[in-house]
PDB file of C-alpha atoms in Angstrom:
ATOM      1  CA  MET B   1    -193.598-161.630  37.935  1.00 95.00           C
ATOM      2  CA  ILE B   2    -192.101-159.801  34.947  1.00 96.00           C
ATOM      3  CA  SER B   3    -193.942-160.426  31.687  1.00 95.00           C
ATOM      4  CA  ASN B   4    -191.958-158.318  29.189  1.00 93.00           C
ATOM      5  CA  ARG B   5    -188.729-156.406  28.601  1.00 94.00           C
ATOM      6  CA  GLU B   6    -190.489-153.025  28.831  1.00 93.00           C
ATOM      7  CA  GLN B   7    -191.099-153.652  32.542  1.00 97.00           C
ATOM      8  CA  VAL B   8    -187.361-154.123  33.079  1.00 98.00           C
ATOM      9  CA  THR B   9    -186.647-150.905  31.169  1.00 96.00           C
ATOM     10  CA  ALA B  10    -189.045-149.066  33.489  1.00 97.00           C
ATOM     11  CA  MET B  11    -187.256-150.559  36.514  1.00 98.00           C
ATOM     12  CA  ILE B  12    -183.882-149.429  35.117  1.00 98.00           C
ATOM     13  CA  LEU B  13    -185.088-145.884  34.418  1.00 97.00           C
ATOM     14  CA  THR B  14    -186.623-145.597  37.888  1.00 98.00           C
ATOM     15  CA  ALA B  15    -183.380-146.719  39.550  1.00 98.00           C
ATOM     16  CA  LYS B  16    -181.291-144.469  37.267  1.00 97.00           C
ATOM     17  CA  VAL B  17    -183.234-141.422  38.462  1.00 97.00           C
ATOM     18  CA  ARG B  18    -183.228-142.535  42.102  1.00 98.00           C
ATOM     19  CA  LYS B  19    -179.460-143.151  42.082  1.00 98.00           C
ATOM     20  CA  ALA B  20    -178.613-140.180  39.794  1.00 97.00           C
ATOM     21  CA  LEU B  21    -176.552-142.422  37.515  1.00 97.00           C
ATOM     22  CA  LYS B  22    -175.279-141.356  34.102  1.00 96.00           C
ATOM     23  CA  TRP B  23    -175.256-143.733  31.131  1.00 96.00           C
ATOM     24  CA  SER B  24    -171.498-143.190  30.816  1.00 96.00           C
ATOM     25  CA  GLN B  25    -171.061-144.602  34.349  1.00 97.00           C
ATOM     26  CA  VAL B  26    -173.039-147.707  33.423  1.00 98.00           C
ATOM     27  CA  ALA B  27    -171.044-148.035  30.193  1.00 97.00           C
ATOM     28  CA  ASP B  28    -167.754-147.850  32.086  1.00 98.00           C
ATOM     29  CA  ALA B  29    -168.971-150.550  34.471  1.00 98.00           C
ATOM     30  CA  ILE B  30    -169.813-153.009  31.664  1.00 98.00           C
ATOM     31  CA  GLY B  31    -166.991-152.014  29.315  1.00 97.00           C
ATOM     32  CA  GLN B  32    -169.089-150.807  26.371  1.00 97.00           C
ATOM     33  CA  SER B  33    -169.791-147.437  24.737  1.00 94.00           C
ATOM     34  CA  LYS B  34    -172.381-145.169  26.345  1.00 95.00           C
ATOM     35  CA  GLU B  35    -174.426-145.355  23.119  1.00 93.00           C
ATOM     36  CA  TRP B  36    -174.593-149.180  23.040  1.00 95.00           C
ATOM     37  CA  THR B  37    -175.111-149.374  26.804  1.00 96.00           C
ATOM     38  CA  THR B  38    -177.999-146.914  26.698  1.00 95.00           C
ATOM     39  CA  ALA B  39    -179.629-148.854  23.852  1.00 93.00           C
ATOM     40  CA  ALA B  40    -179.198-152.081  25.829  1.00 95.00           C
ATOM     41  CA  CYS B  41    -180.668-150.637  29.018  1.00 96.00           C
ATOM     42  CA  LEU B  42    -183.599-149.214  27.039  1.00 93.00           C
ATOM     43  CA  GLY B  43    -184.343-152.705  25.717  1.00 92.00           C
ATOM     44  CA  GLN B  44    -182.794-152.654  22.240  1.00 92.00           C
ATOM     45  CA  MET B  45    -179.741-154.913  22.754  1.00 94.00           C
ATOM     46  CA  THR B  46    -178.963-158.231  24.421  1.00 96.00           C
ATOM     47  CA  LEU B  47    -176.514-158.225  27.331  1.00 98.00           C
ATOM     48  CA  THR B  48    -174.184-161.075  28.203  1.00 98.00           C
ATOM     49  CA  LYS B  49    -174.643-162.697  31.605  1.00 98.00           C
ATOM     50  CA  ALA B  50    -171.637-160.799  32.978  1.00 98.00           C
ATOM     51  CA  GLN B  51    -172.967-157.472  31.640  1.00 98.00           C
ATOM     52  CA  ALA B  52    -176.490-158.209  32.888  1.00 98.00           C
ATOM     53  CA  ASP B  53    -175.133-159.033  36.351  1.00 98.00           C
ATOM     54  CA  VAL B  54    -173.314-155.679  36.520  1.00 98.00           C
ATOM     55  CA  VAL B  55    -176.384-153.790  35.270  1.00 98.00           C
ATOM     56  CA  GLY B  56    -178.526-155.717  37.742  1.00 98.00           C
ATOM     57  CA  GLU B  57    -176.255-154.712  40.597  1.00 98.00           C
ATOM     58  CA  LEU B  58    -176.101-151.045  39.512  1.00 98.00           C
ATOM     59  CA  PHE B  59    -179.886-150.763  39.208  1.00 98.00           C
ATOM     60  CA  ASP B  60    -180.838-153.134  42.078  1.00 98.00           C
ATOM     61  CA  LEU B  61    -182.582-155.581  39.724  1.00 98.00           C
ATOM     62  CA  ASN B  62    -183.685-159.017  40.883  1.00 98.00           C
ATOM     63  CA  ASP B  63    -182.585-162.248  39.174  1.00 98.00           C
ATOM     64  CA  GLU B  64    -185.695-162.393  37.000  1.00 98.00           C
ATOM     65  CA  ALA B  65    -185.119-158.859  35.660  1.00 98.00           C
ATOM     66  CA  THR B  66    -181.442-159.642  35.060  1.00 98.00           C
ATOM     67  CA  ALA B  67    -182.456-162.732  33.064  1.00 98.00           C
ATOM     68  CA  TRP B  68    -184.695-160.567  30.838  1.00 98.00           C
ATOM     69  CA  LEU B  69    -181.642-158.455  29.931  1.00 98.00           C
ATOM     70  CA  GLN B  70    -180.104-161.551  28.322  1.00 98.00           C
ATOM     71  CA  ILE B  71    -183.044-162.311  26.016  1.00 96.00           C
ATOM     72  CA  ALA B  72    -182.967-161.032  22.414  1.00 93.00           C
ATOM     73  CA  PRO B  73    -185.375-158.081  22.383  1.00 90.00           C
ATOM     74  CA  TYR B  74    -187.979-156.918  19.914  1.00 85.00           C
ATOM     75  CA  LYS B  75    -186.000-154.102  18.309  1.00 83.00           C
ATOM     76  CA  GLY B  76    -187.280-150.834  16.936  1.00 80.00           C
ATOM     77  CA  SER B  77    -190.021-150.684  19.503  1.00 71.00           C
ATOM     78  CA  LEU B  78    -191.107-147.052  19.344  1.00 75.00           C
ATOM     79  CA  PRO B  79    -194.654-146.634  20.667  1.00 76.00           C
ATOM     80  CA  THR B  80    -195.971-145.029  17.441  1.00 80.00           C
ATOM     81  CA  ALA B  81    -195.154-145.233  13.725  1.00 86.00           C
ATOM     82  CA  VAL B  82    -194.409-141.508  13.595  1.00 89.00           C
ATOM     83  CA  PRO B  83    -192.528-140.506  16.755  1.00 88.00           C
ATOM     84  CA  THR B  84    -194.166-137.923  18.990  1.00 91.00           C
ATOM     85  CA  ASP B  85    -191.155-137.169  21.189  1.00 92.00           C
ATOM     86  CA  PRO B  86    -189.668-133.939  19.763  1.00 94.00           C
ATOM     87  CA  LEU B  87    -186.047-135.117  19.683  1.00 93.00           C
ATOM     88  CA  ILE B  88    -186.855-138.482  18.111  1.00 92.00           C
ATOM     89  CA  TYR B  89    -189.222-136.737  15.698  1.00 94.00           C
ATOM     90  CA  ARG B  90    -186.359-134.463  14.530  1.00 95.00           C
ATOM     91  CA  LEU B  91    -184.288-137.543  13.699  1.00 94.00           C
ATOM     92  CA  TYR B  92    -187.300-138.957  11.847  1.00 93.00           C
ATOM     93  CA  GLU B  93    -187.657-135.616  10.047  1.00 94.00           C
ATOM     94  CA  LEU B  94    -183.945-135.657   9.211  1.00 92.00           C
ATOM     95  CA  VAL B  95    -184.346-139.026   7.498  1.00 91.00           C
ATOM     96  CA  ASN B  96    -187.493-137.816   5.705  1.00 91.00           C
ATOM     97  CA  VAL B  97    -185.712-134.702   4.393  1.00 87.00           C
ATOM     98  CA  TYR B  98    -182.227-136.090   3.782  1.00 90.00           C
ATOM     99  CA  GLY B  99    -182.901-139.836   3.437  1.00 92.00           C
ATOM    100  CA  SER B 100    -182.977-139.860  -0.360  1.00 86.00           C
ATOM    101  CA  THR B 101    -179.799-137.735  -0.433  1.00 91.00           C
ATOM    102  CA  ILE B 102    -178.025-140.063   1.996  1.00 93.00           C
ATOM    103  CA  LYS B 103    -179.170-143.074  -0.039  1.00 94.00           C
ATOM    104  CA  GLU B 104    -178.041-141.521  -3.315  1.00 93.00           C
ATOM    105  CA  LEU B 105    -174.608-140.590  -1.993  1.00 93.00           C
ATOM    106  CA  ILE B 106    -174.042-143.993  -0.362  1.00 95.00           C
ATOM    107  CA  HIS B 107    -175.045-145.781  -3.577  1.00 95.00           C
ATOM    108  CA  GLU B 108    -172.820-143.491  -5.643  1.00 94.00           C
ATOM    109  CA  GLU B 109    -169.852-144.225  -3.384  1.00 96.00           C
ATOM    110  CA  PHE B 110    -170.441-147.928  -2.588  1.00 97.00           C
ATOM    111  CA  GLY B 111    -172.936-149.298  -5.115  1.00 96.00           C
ATOM    112  CA  ASP B 112    -176.301-150.930  -4.479  1.00 96.00           C
ATOM    113  CA  GLY B 113    -176.621-152.065  -0.877  1.00 97.00           C
ATOM    114  CA  ILE B 114    -177.363-151.001   2.674  1.00 96.00           C
ATOM    115  CA  MET B 115    -175.591-149.781   5.791  1.00 96.00           C
ATOM    116  CA  SER B 116    -175.672-152.365   8.544  1.00 96.00           C
ATOM    117  CA  ALA B 117    -177.378-151.547  11.819  1.00 94.00           C
ATOM    118  CA  ILE B 118    -175.860-154.737  13.253  1.00 94.00           C
ATOM    119  CA  ASP B 119    -172.179-154.180  12.423  1.00 97.00           C
ATOM    120  CA  PHE B 120    -172.607-150.606  13.620  1.00 96.00           C
ATOM    121  CA  SER B 121    -171.225-148.037  16.022  1.00 97.00           C
ATOM    122  CA  MET B 122    -172.352-144.587  17.087  1.00 96.00           C
ATOM    123  CA  ASP B 123    -170.751-141.721  18.951  1.00 97.00           C
ATOM    124  CA  ILE B 124    -172.625-138.728  20.373  1.00 97.00           C
ATOM    125  CA  GLN B 125    -170.723-135.747  21.720  1.00 97.00           C
ATOM    126  CA  ARG B 126    -171.362-132.119  22.680  1.00 98.00           C
ATOM    127  CA  GLU B 127    -169.736-129.674  20.282  1.00 98.00           C
ATOM    128  CA  GLU B 128    -169.264-126.244  21.798  1.00 98.00           C
ATOM    129  CA  ASP B 129    -170.292-123.348  19.582  1.00 98.00           C
ATOM    130  CA  PRO B 130    -170.575-119.645  20.488  1.00 98.00           C
ATOM    131  CA  LYS B 131    -174.013-119.538  18.823  1.00 98.00           C
ATOM    132  CA  GLY B 132    -175.234-122.476  20.922  1.00 98.00           C
ATOM    133  CA  ASP B 133    -173.836-125.928  21.588  1.00 98.00           C
ATOM    134  CA  ARG B 134    -174.354-128.490  18.869  1.00 98.00           C
ATOM    135  CA  VAL B 135    -175.004-132.225  18.865  1.00 97.00           C
ATOM    136  CA  HIS B 136    -172.206-134.065  17.066  1.00 97.00           C
ATOM    137  CA  MET B 137    -173.424-137.509  16.040  1.00 97.00           C
ATOM    138  CA  VAL B 138    -171.361-140.010  14.058  1.00 97.00           C
ATOM    139  CA  MET B 139    -172.862-143.273  12.827  1.00 96.00           C
ATOM    140  CA  SER B 140    -170.664-145.944  11.267  1.00 97.00           C
ATOM    141  CA  GLY B 141    -172.148-149.076   9.733  1.00 97.00           C
ATOM    142  CA  LYS B 142    -170.608-151.754   7.552  1.00 98.00           C
ATOM    143  CA  PHE B 143    -171.699-151.524   3.919  1.00 98.00           C
ATOM    144  CA  LEU B 144    -173.519-154.654   2.780  1.00 97.00           C
ATOM    145  CA  PRO B 145    -173.869-154.956  -1.004  1.00 97.00           C
ATOM    146  CA  TYR B 146    -176.885-156.722  -2.450  1.00 96.00           C
ATOM    147  CA  LYS B 147    -175.995-160.102  -3.933  1.00 92.00           C
ATOM    148  CA  THR B 148    -176.978-161.365  -7.345  1.00 87.00           C
ATOM    149  CA  TYR B 149    -178.047-164.991  -7.706  1.00 89.00           C
TER     150      TYR B 149
END
């Protein structure tokens, strides 16, 4: 019996390693970006029944696990308040160092509001550089102005 979404994520990661699958292959199979697909398989997004069935087949999941993929997850479920994984910590550090700058520049350009993490897309690519390859990350979220009432 499966009691939470984290168990399904563990099943997916185990099968991914065993089958040597890449997230881009899973994304192609369900017709979504590799970024969204990875987030979904790691338990941060809800899959449709059709998507869950494909993921279930790719990762040899049973019907119960496939059903869990269709339930709205608890999002933002890092195991600690301050991340300990070095890569995730660097993103956390980036927001700590540049967050006020990003906020200031967004407010200057758009006004008072936020960038949506719901109406959102992300693209991560390798950028070749003779001094060492770079991570090229683009995040695009709809601007949502605060309302007055």
